[in-house]
PDB file of C-alpha atoms in Angstrom:
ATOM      1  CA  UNK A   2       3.222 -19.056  19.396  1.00 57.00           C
ATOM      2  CA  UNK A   3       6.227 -17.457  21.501  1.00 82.00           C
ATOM      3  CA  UNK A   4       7.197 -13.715  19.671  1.00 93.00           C
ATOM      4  CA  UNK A   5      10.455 -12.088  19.376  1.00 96.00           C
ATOM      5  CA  UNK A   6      12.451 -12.322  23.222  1.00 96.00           C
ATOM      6  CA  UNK A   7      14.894  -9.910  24.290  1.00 97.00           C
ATOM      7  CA  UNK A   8      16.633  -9.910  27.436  1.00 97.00           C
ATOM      8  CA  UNK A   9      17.746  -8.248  29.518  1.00 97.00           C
ATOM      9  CA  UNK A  10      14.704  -5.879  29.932  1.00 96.00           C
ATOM     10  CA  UNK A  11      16.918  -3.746  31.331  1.00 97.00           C
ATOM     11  CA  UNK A  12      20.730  -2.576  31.568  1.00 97.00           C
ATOM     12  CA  UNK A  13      22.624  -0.501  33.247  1.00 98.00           C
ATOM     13  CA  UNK A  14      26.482  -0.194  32.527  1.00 97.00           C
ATOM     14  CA  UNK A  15      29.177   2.651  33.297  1.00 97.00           C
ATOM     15  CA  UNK A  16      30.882   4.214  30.657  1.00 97.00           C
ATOM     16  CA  UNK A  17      33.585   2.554  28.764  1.00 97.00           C
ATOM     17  CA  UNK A  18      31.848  -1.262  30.129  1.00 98.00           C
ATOM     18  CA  UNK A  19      31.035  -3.396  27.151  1.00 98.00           C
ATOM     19  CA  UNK A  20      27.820  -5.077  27.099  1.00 98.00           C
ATOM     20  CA  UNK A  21      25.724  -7.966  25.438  1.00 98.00           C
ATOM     21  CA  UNK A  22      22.134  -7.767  23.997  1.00 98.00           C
ATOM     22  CA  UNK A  23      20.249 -10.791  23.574  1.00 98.00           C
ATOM     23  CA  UNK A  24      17.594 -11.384  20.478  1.00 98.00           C
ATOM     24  CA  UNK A  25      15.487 -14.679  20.289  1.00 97.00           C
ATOM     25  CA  UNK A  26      13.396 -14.748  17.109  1.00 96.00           C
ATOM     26  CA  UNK A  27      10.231 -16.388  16.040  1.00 94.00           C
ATOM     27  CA  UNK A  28      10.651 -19.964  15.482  1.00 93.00           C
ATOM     28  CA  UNK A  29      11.692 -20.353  11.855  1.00 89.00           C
ATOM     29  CA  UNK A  30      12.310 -16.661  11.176  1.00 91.00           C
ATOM     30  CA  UNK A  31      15.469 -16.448   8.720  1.00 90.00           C
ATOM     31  CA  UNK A  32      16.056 -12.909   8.975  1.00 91.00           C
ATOM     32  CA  UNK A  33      17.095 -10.833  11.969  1.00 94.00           C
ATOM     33  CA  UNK A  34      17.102  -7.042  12.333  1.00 94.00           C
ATOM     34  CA  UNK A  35      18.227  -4.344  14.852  1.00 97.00           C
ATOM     35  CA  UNK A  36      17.069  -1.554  15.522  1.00 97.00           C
ATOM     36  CA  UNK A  37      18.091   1.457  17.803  1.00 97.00           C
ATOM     37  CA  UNK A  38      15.152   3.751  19.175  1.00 94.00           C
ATOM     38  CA  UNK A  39      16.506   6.757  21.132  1.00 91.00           C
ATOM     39  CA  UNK A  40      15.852  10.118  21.645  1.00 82.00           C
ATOM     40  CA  UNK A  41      16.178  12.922  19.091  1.00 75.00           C
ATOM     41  CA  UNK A  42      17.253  10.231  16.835  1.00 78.00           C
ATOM     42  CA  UNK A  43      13.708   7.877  15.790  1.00 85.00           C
ATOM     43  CA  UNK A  44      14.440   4.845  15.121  1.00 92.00           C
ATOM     44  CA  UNK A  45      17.522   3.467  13.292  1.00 93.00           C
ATOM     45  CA  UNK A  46      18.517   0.519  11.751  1.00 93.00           C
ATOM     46  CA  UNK A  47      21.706  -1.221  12.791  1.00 95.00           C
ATOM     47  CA  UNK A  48      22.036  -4.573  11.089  1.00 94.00           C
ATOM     48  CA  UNK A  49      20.005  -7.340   9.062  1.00 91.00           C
ATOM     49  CA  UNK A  50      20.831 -11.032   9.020  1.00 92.00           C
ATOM     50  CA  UNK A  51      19.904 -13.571   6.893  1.00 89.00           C
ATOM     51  CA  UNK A  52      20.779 -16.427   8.259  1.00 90.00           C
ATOM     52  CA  UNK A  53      24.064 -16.661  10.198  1.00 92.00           C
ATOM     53  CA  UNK A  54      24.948 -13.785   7.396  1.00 91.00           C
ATOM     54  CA  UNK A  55      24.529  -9.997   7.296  1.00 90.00           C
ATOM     55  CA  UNK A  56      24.150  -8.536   4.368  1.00 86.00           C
ATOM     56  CA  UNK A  57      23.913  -5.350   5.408  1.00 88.00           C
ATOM     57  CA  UNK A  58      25.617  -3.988   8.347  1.00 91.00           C
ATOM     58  CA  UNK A  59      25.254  -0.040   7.352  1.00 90.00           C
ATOM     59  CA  UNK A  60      23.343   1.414  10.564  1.00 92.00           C
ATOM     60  CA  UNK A  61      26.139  -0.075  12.842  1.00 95.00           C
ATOM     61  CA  UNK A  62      27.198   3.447  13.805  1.00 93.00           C
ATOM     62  CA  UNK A  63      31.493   2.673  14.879  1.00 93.00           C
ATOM     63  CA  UNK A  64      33.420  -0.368  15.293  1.00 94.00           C
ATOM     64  CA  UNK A  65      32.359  -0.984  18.740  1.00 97.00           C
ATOM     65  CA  UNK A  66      29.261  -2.556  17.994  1.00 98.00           C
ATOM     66  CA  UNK A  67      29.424  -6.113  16.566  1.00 97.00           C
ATOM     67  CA  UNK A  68      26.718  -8.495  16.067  1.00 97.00           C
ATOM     68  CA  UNK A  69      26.495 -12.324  15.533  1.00 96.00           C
ATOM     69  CA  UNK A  70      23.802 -14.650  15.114  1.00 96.00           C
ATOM     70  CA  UNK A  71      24.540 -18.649  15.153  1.00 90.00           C
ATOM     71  CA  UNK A  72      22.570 -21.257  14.177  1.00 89.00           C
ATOM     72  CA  UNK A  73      20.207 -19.444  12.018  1.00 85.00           C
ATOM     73  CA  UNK A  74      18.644 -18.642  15.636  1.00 93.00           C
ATOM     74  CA  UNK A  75      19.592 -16.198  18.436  1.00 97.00           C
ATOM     75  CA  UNK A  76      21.667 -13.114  17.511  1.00 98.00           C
ATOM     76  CA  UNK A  77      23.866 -10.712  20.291  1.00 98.00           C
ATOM     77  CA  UNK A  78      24.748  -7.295  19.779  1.00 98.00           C
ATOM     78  CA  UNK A  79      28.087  -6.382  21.539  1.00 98.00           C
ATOM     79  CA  UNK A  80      28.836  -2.687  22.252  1.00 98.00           C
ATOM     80  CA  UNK A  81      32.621  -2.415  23.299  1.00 98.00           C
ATOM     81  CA  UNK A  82      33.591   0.565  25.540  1.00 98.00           C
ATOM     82  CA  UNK A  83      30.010   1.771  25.697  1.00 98.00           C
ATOM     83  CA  UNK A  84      29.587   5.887  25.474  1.00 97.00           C
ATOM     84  CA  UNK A  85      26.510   8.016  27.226  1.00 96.00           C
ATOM     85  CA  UNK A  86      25.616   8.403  23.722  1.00 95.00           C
ATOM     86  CA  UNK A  87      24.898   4.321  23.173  1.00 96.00           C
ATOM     87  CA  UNK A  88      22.061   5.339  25.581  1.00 97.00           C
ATOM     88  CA  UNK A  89      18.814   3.895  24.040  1.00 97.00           C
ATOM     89  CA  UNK A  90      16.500   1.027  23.248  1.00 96.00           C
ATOM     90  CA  UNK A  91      17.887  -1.825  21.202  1.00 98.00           C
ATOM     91  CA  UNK A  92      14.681  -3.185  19.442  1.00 97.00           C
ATOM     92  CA  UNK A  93      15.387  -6.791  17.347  1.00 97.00           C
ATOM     93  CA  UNK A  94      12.907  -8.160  14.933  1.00 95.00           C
ATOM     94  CA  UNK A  95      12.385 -11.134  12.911  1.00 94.00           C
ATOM     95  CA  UNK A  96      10.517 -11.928   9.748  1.00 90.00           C
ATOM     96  CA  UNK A  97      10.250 -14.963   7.213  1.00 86.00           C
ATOM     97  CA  UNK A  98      11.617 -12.856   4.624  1.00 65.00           C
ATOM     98  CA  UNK A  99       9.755 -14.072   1.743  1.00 62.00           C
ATOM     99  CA  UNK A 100       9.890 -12.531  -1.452  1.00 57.00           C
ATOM    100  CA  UNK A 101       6.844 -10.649  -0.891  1.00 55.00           C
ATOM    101  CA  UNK A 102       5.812 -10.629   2.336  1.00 59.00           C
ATOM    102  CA  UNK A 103       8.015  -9.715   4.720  1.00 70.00           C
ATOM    103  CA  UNK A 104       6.412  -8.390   7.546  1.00 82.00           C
ATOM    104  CA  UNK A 105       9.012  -7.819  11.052  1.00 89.00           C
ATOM    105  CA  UNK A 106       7.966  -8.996  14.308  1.00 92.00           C
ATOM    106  CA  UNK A 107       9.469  -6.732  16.893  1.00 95.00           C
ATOM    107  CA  UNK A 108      10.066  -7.921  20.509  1.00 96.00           C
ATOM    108  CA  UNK A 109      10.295  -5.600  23.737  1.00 95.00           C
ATOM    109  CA  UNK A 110      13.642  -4.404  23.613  1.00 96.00           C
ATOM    110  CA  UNK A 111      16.636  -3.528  26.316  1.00 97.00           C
ATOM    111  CA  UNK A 112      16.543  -0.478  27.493  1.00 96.00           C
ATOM    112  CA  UNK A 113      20.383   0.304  28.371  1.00 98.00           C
ATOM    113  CA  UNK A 114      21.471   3.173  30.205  1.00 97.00           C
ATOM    114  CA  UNK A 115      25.158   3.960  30.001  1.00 97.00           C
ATOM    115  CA  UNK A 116      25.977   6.302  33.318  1.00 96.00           C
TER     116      UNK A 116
ATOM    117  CA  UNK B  84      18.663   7.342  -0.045  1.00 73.00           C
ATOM    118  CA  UNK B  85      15.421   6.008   1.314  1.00 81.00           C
ATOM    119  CA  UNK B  86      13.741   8.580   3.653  1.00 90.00           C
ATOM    120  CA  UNK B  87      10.492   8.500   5.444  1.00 95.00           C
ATOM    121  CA  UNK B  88       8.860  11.631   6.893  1.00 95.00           C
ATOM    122  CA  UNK B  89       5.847  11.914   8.950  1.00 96.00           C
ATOM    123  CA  UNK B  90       4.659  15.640   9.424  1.00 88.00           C
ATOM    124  CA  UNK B  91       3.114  15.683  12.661  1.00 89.00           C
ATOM    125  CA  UNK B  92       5.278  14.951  15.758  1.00 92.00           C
ATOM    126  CA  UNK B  93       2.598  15.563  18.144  1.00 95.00           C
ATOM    127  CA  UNK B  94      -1.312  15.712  17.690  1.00 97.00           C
ATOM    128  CA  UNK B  95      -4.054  15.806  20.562  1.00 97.00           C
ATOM    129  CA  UNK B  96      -7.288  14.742  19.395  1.00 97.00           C
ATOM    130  CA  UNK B  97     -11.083  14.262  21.937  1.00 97.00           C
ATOM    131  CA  UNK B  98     -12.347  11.043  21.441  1.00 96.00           C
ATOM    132  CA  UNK B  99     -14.454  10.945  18.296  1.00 96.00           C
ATOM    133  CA  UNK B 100     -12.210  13.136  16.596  1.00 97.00           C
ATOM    134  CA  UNK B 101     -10.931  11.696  12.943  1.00 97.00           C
ATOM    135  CA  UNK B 102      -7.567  11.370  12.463  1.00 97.00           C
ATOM    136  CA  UNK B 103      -5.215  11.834   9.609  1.00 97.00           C
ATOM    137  CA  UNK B 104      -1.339  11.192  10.128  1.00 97.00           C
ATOM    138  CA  UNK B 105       1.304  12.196   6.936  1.00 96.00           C
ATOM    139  CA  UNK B 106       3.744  10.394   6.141  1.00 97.00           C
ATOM    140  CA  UNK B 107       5.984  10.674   2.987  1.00 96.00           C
ATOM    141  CA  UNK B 108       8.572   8.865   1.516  1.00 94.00           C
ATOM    142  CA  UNK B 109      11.542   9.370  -0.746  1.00 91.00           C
ATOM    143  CA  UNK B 110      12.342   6.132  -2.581  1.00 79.00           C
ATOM    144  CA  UNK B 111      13.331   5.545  -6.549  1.00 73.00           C
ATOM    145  CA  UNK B 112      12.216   1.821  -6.218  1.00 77.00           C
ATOM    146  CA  UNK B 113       9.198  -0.684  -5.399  1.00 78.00           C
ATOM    147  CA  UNK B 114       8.251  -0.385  -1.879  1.00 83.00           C
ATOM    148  CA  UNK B 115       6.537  -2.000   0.658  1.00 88.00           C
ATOM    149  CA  UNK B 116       4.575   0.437   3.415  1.00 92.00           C
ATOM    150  CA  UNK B 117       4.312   0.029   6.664  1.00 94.00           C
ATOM    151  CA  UNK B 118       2.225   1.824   9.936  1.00 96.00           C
ATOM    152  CA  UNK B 119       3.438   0.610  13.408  1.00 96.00           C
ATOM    153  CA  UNK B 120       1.903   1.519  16.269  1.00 96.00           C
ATOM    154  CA  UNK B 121       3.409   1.549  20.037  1.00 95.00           C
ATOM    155  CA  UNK B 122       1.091   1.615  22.582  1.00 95.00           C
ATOM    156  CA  UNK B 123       2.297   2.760  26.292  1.00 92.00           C
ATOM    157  CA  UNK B 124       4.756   0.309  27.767  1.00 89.00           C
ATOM    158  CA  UNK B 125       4.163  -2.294  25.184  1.00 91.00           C
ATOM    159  CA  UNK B 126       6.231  -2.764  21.730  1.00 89.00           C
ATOM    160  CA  UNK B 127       5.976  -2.076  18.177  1.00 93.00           C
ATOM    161  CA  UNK B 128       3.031  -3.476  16.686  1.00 93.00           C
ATOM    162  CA  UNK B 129       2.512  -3.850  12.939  1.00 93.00           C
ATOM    163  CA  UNK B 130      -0.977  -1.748  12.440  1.00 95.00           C
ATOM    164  CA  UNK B 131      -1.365  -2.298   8.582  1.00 94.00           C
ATOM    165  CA  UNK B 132       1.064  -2.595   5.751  1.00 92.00           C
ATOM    166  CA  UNK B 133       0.642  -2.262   1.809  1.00 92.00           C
ATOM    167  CA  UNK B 134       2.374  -4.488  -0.669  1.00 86.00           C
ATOM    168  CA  UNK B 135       1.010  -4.123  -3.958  1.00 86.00           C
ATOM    169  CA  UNK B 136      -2.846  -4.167  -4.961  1.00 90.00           C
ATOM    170  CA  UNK B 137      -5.922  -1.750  -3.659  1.00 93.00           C
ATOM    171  CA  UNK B 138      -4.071   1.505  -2.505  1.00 94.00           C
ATOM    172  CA  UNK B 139      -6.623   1.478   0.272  1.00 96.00           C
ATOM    173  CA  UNK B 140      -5.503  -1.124   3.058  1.00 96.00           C
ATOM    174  CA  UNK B 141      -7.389  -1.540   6.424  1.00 95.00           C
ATOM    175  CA  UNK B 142      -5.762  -2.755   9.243  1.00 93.00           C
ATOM    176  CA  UNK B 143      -6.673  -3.545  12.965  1.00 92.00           C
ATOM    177  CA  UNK B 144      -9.190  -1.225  15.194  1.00 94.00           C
ATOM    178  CA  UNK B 145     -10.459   0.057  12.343  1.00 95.00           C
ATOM    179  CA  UNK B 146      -7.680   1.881  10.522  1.00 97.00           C
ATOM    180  CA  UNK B 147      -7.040   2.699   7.474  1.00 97.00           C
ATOM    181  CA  UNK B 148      -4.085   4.042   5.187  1.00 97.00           C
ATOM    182  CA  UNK B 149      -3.994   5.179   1.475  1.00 96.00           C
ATOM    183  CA  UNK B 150      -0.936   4.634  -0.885  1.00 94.00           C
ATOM    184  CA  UNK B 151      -1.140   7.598  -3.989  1.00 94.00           C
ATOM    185  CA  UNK B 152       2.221   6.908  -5.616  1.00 91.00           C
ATOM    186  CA  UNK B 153       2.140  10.027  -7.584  1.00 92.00           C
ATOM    187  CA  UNK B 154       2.243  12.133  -4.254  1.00 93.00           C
ATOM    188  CA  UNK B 155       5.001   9.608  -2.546  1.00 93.00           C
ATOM    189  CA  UNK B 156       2.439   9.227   0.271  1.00 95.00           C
ATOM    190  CA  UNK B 157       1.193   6.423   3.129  1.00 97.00           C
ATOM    191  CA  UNK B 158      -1.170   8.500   5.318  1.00 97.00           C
ATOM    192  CA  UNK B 159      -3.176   7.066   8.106  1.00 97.00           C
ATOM    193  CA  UNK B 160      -6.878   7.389   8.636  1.00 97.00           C
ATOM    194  CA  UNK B 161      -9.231   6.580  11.509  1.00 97.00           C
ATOM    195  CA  UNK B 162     -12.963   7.968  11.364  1.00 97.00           C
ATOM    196  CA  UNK B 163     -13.238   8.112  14.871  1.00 97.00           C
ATOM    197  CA  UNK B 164     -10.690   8.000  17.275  1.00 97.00           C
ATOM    198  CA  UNK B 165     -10.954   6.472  21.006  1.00 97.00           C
ATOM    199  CA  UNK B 166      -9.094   7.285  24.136  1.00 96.00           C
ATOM    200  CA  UNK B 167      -7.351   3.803  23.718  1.00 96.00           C
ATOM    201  CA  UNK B 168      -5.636   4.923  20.645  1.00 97.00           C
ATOM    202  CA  UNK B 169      -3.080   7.010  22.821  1.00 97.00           C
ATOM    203  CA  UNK B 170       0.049   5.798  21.356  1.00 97.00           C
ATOM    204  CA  UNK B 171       3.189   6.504  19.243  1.00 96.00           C
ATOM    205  CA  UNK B 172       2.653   5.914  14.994  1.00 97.00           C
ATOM    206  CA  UNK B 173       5.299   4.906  13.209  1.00 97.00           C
ATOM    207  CA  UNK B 174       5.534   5.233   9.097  1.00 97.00           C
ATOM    208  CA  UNK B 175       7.826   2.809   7.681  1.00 94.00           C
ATOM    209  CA  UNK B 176       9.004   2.342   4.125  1.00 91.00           C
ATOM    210  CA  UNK B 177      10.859  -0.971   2.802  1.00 86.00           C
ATOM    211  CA  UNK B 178      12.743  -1.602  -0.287  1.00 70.00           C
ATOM    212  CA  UNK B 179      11.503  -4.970  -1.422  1.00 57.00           C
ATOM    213  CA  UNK B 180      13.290  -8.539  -0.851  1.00 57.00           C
ATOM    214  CA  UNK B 181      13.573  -8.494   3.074  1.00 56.00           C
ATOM    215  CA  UNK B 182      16.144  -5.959   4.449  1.00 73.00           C
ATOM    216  CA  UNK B 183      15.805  -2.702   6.981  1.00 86.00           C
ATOM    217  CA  UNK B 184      12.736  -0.504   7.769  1.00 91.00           C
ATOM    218  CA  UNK B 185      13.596   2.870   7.265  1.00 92.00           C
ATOM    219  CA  UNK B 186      10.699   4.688  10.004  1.00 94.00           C
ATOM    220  CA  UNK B 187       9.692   8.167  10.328  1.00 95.00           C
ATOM    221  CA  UNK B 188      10.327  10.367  13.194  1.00 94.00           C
ATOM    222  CA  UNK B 189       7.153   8.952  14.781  1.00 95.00           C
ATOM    223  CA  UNK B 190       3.666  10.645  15.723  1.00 96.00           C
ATOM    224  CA  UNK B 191       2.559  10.279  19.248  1.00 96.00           C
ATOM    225  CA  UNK B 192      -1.088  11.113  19.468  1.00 97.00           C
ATOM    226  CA  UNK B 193      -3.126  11.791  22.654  1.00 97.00           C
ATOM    227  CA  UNK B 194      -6.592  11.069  22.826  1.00 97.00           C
ATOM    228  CA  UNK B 195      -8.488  13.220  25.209  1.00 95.00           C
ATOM    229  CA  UNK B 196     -11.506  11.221  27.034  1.00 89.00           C
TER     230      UNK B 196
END
């Protein structure tokens, strides 16, 4: 079946522009994760939804970046006023989130470039 | 706080080389273990993961990873490595019940043909 789609593939925004990720999961994942892979930095963990819900929102690193997710389905991460330093890949996953098996699925990731 | 650290950042192995990647974690709780791999271009891949059970868990292309809780340790083992292993590792620790990976720094290893 289809994985974990992100678009765009690619974006390129000047500083201060806000932008909008896309994340389609798996069919019938419940929970949603982001993920931030960048240089110097690994990767980092931004937010987790279960559901239309997120339980934990502690990676979001200031109040510019939101996330929603409706439907139980697709999810967008907004960055407001975007900074050189938002610079990275934004990675989603999904998994089923069982008790005990909760394996992510990770999809290609946008690559966004803030000049 | 959860904490994953790998101890390599870089290795360069010739093909039939075996290969050993650390990785440690700091974590009070159950936890579920995870090696990704990311191959050039292409996205994270789950390689093998451990649960609960054997402490030895295989994965795909023949690797390997051992969980010794006393030592707080998930490394990853391949007897013999091939050129088409060149990729980035990733070490990943969980807390149980869904929720965020926490990764390591990553290990990008180069097999020389």
């Amino acid at each position: 079946g289809a994985g974990v789609s992100q678009s765009p593939s690619n974006k390129v925004t000047e500083k201060g522009k806000d932008v909008e990720l896309r994340c389609d999961p798996i069919s019938g994942h419940t929970a949603l994760y982001w993920y931030r892979q960048s240089l110097g930095q690994g990767l980092e963990f931004l937010i987790y939804f279960q559901g239309n819900s997120a339980p934990d929102k502690s990676g979001l690193p200031s109040d510019r970046f939101s996330a929603e997710r409706t439907g139980g389905s697709v999810s967008t991460l907004t960055i407001q006023r975007t900074q050189q330093e938002d610079s990275a890949v934004y990675l989603c996953a999904s998994s089923e989130n069982r008790e005990t098996y909760n394996e992510q699925f990770f999809g290609p990731g946008t690559r966004l470039t803030v000049l | 706080a959860q904490s994953v650290s790998q101890h390599n950042h870089h290795v360069i192995l010739s093909e039939a080389a075996s290969l050993e990647l650390g990785c440690n974690y700091s974590y009070g709780g159950t936890v579920n273990l995870f090696w990704y791999v990311q191959y050039p271009g292409q996205h994270l891949q789950l390689l093998l993961k451990y649960f609960s059970g054997d402490p030895l868990v295989k994965g795909i292309k023949g690797f390997e990873a051992e969980f010794i809780k006393s030592k707080f340790s998930f490394n990853l083992r391949k007897p013999s490595v091939q050129w088409s292993d060149t990729a980035e590792y990733f070490c990943a620790v969980n807390g149980g019940k869904g929720g965020k990976l926490i990764f390591g720094q990553g290990t990008e290893l180069s097999v020389k043909p």
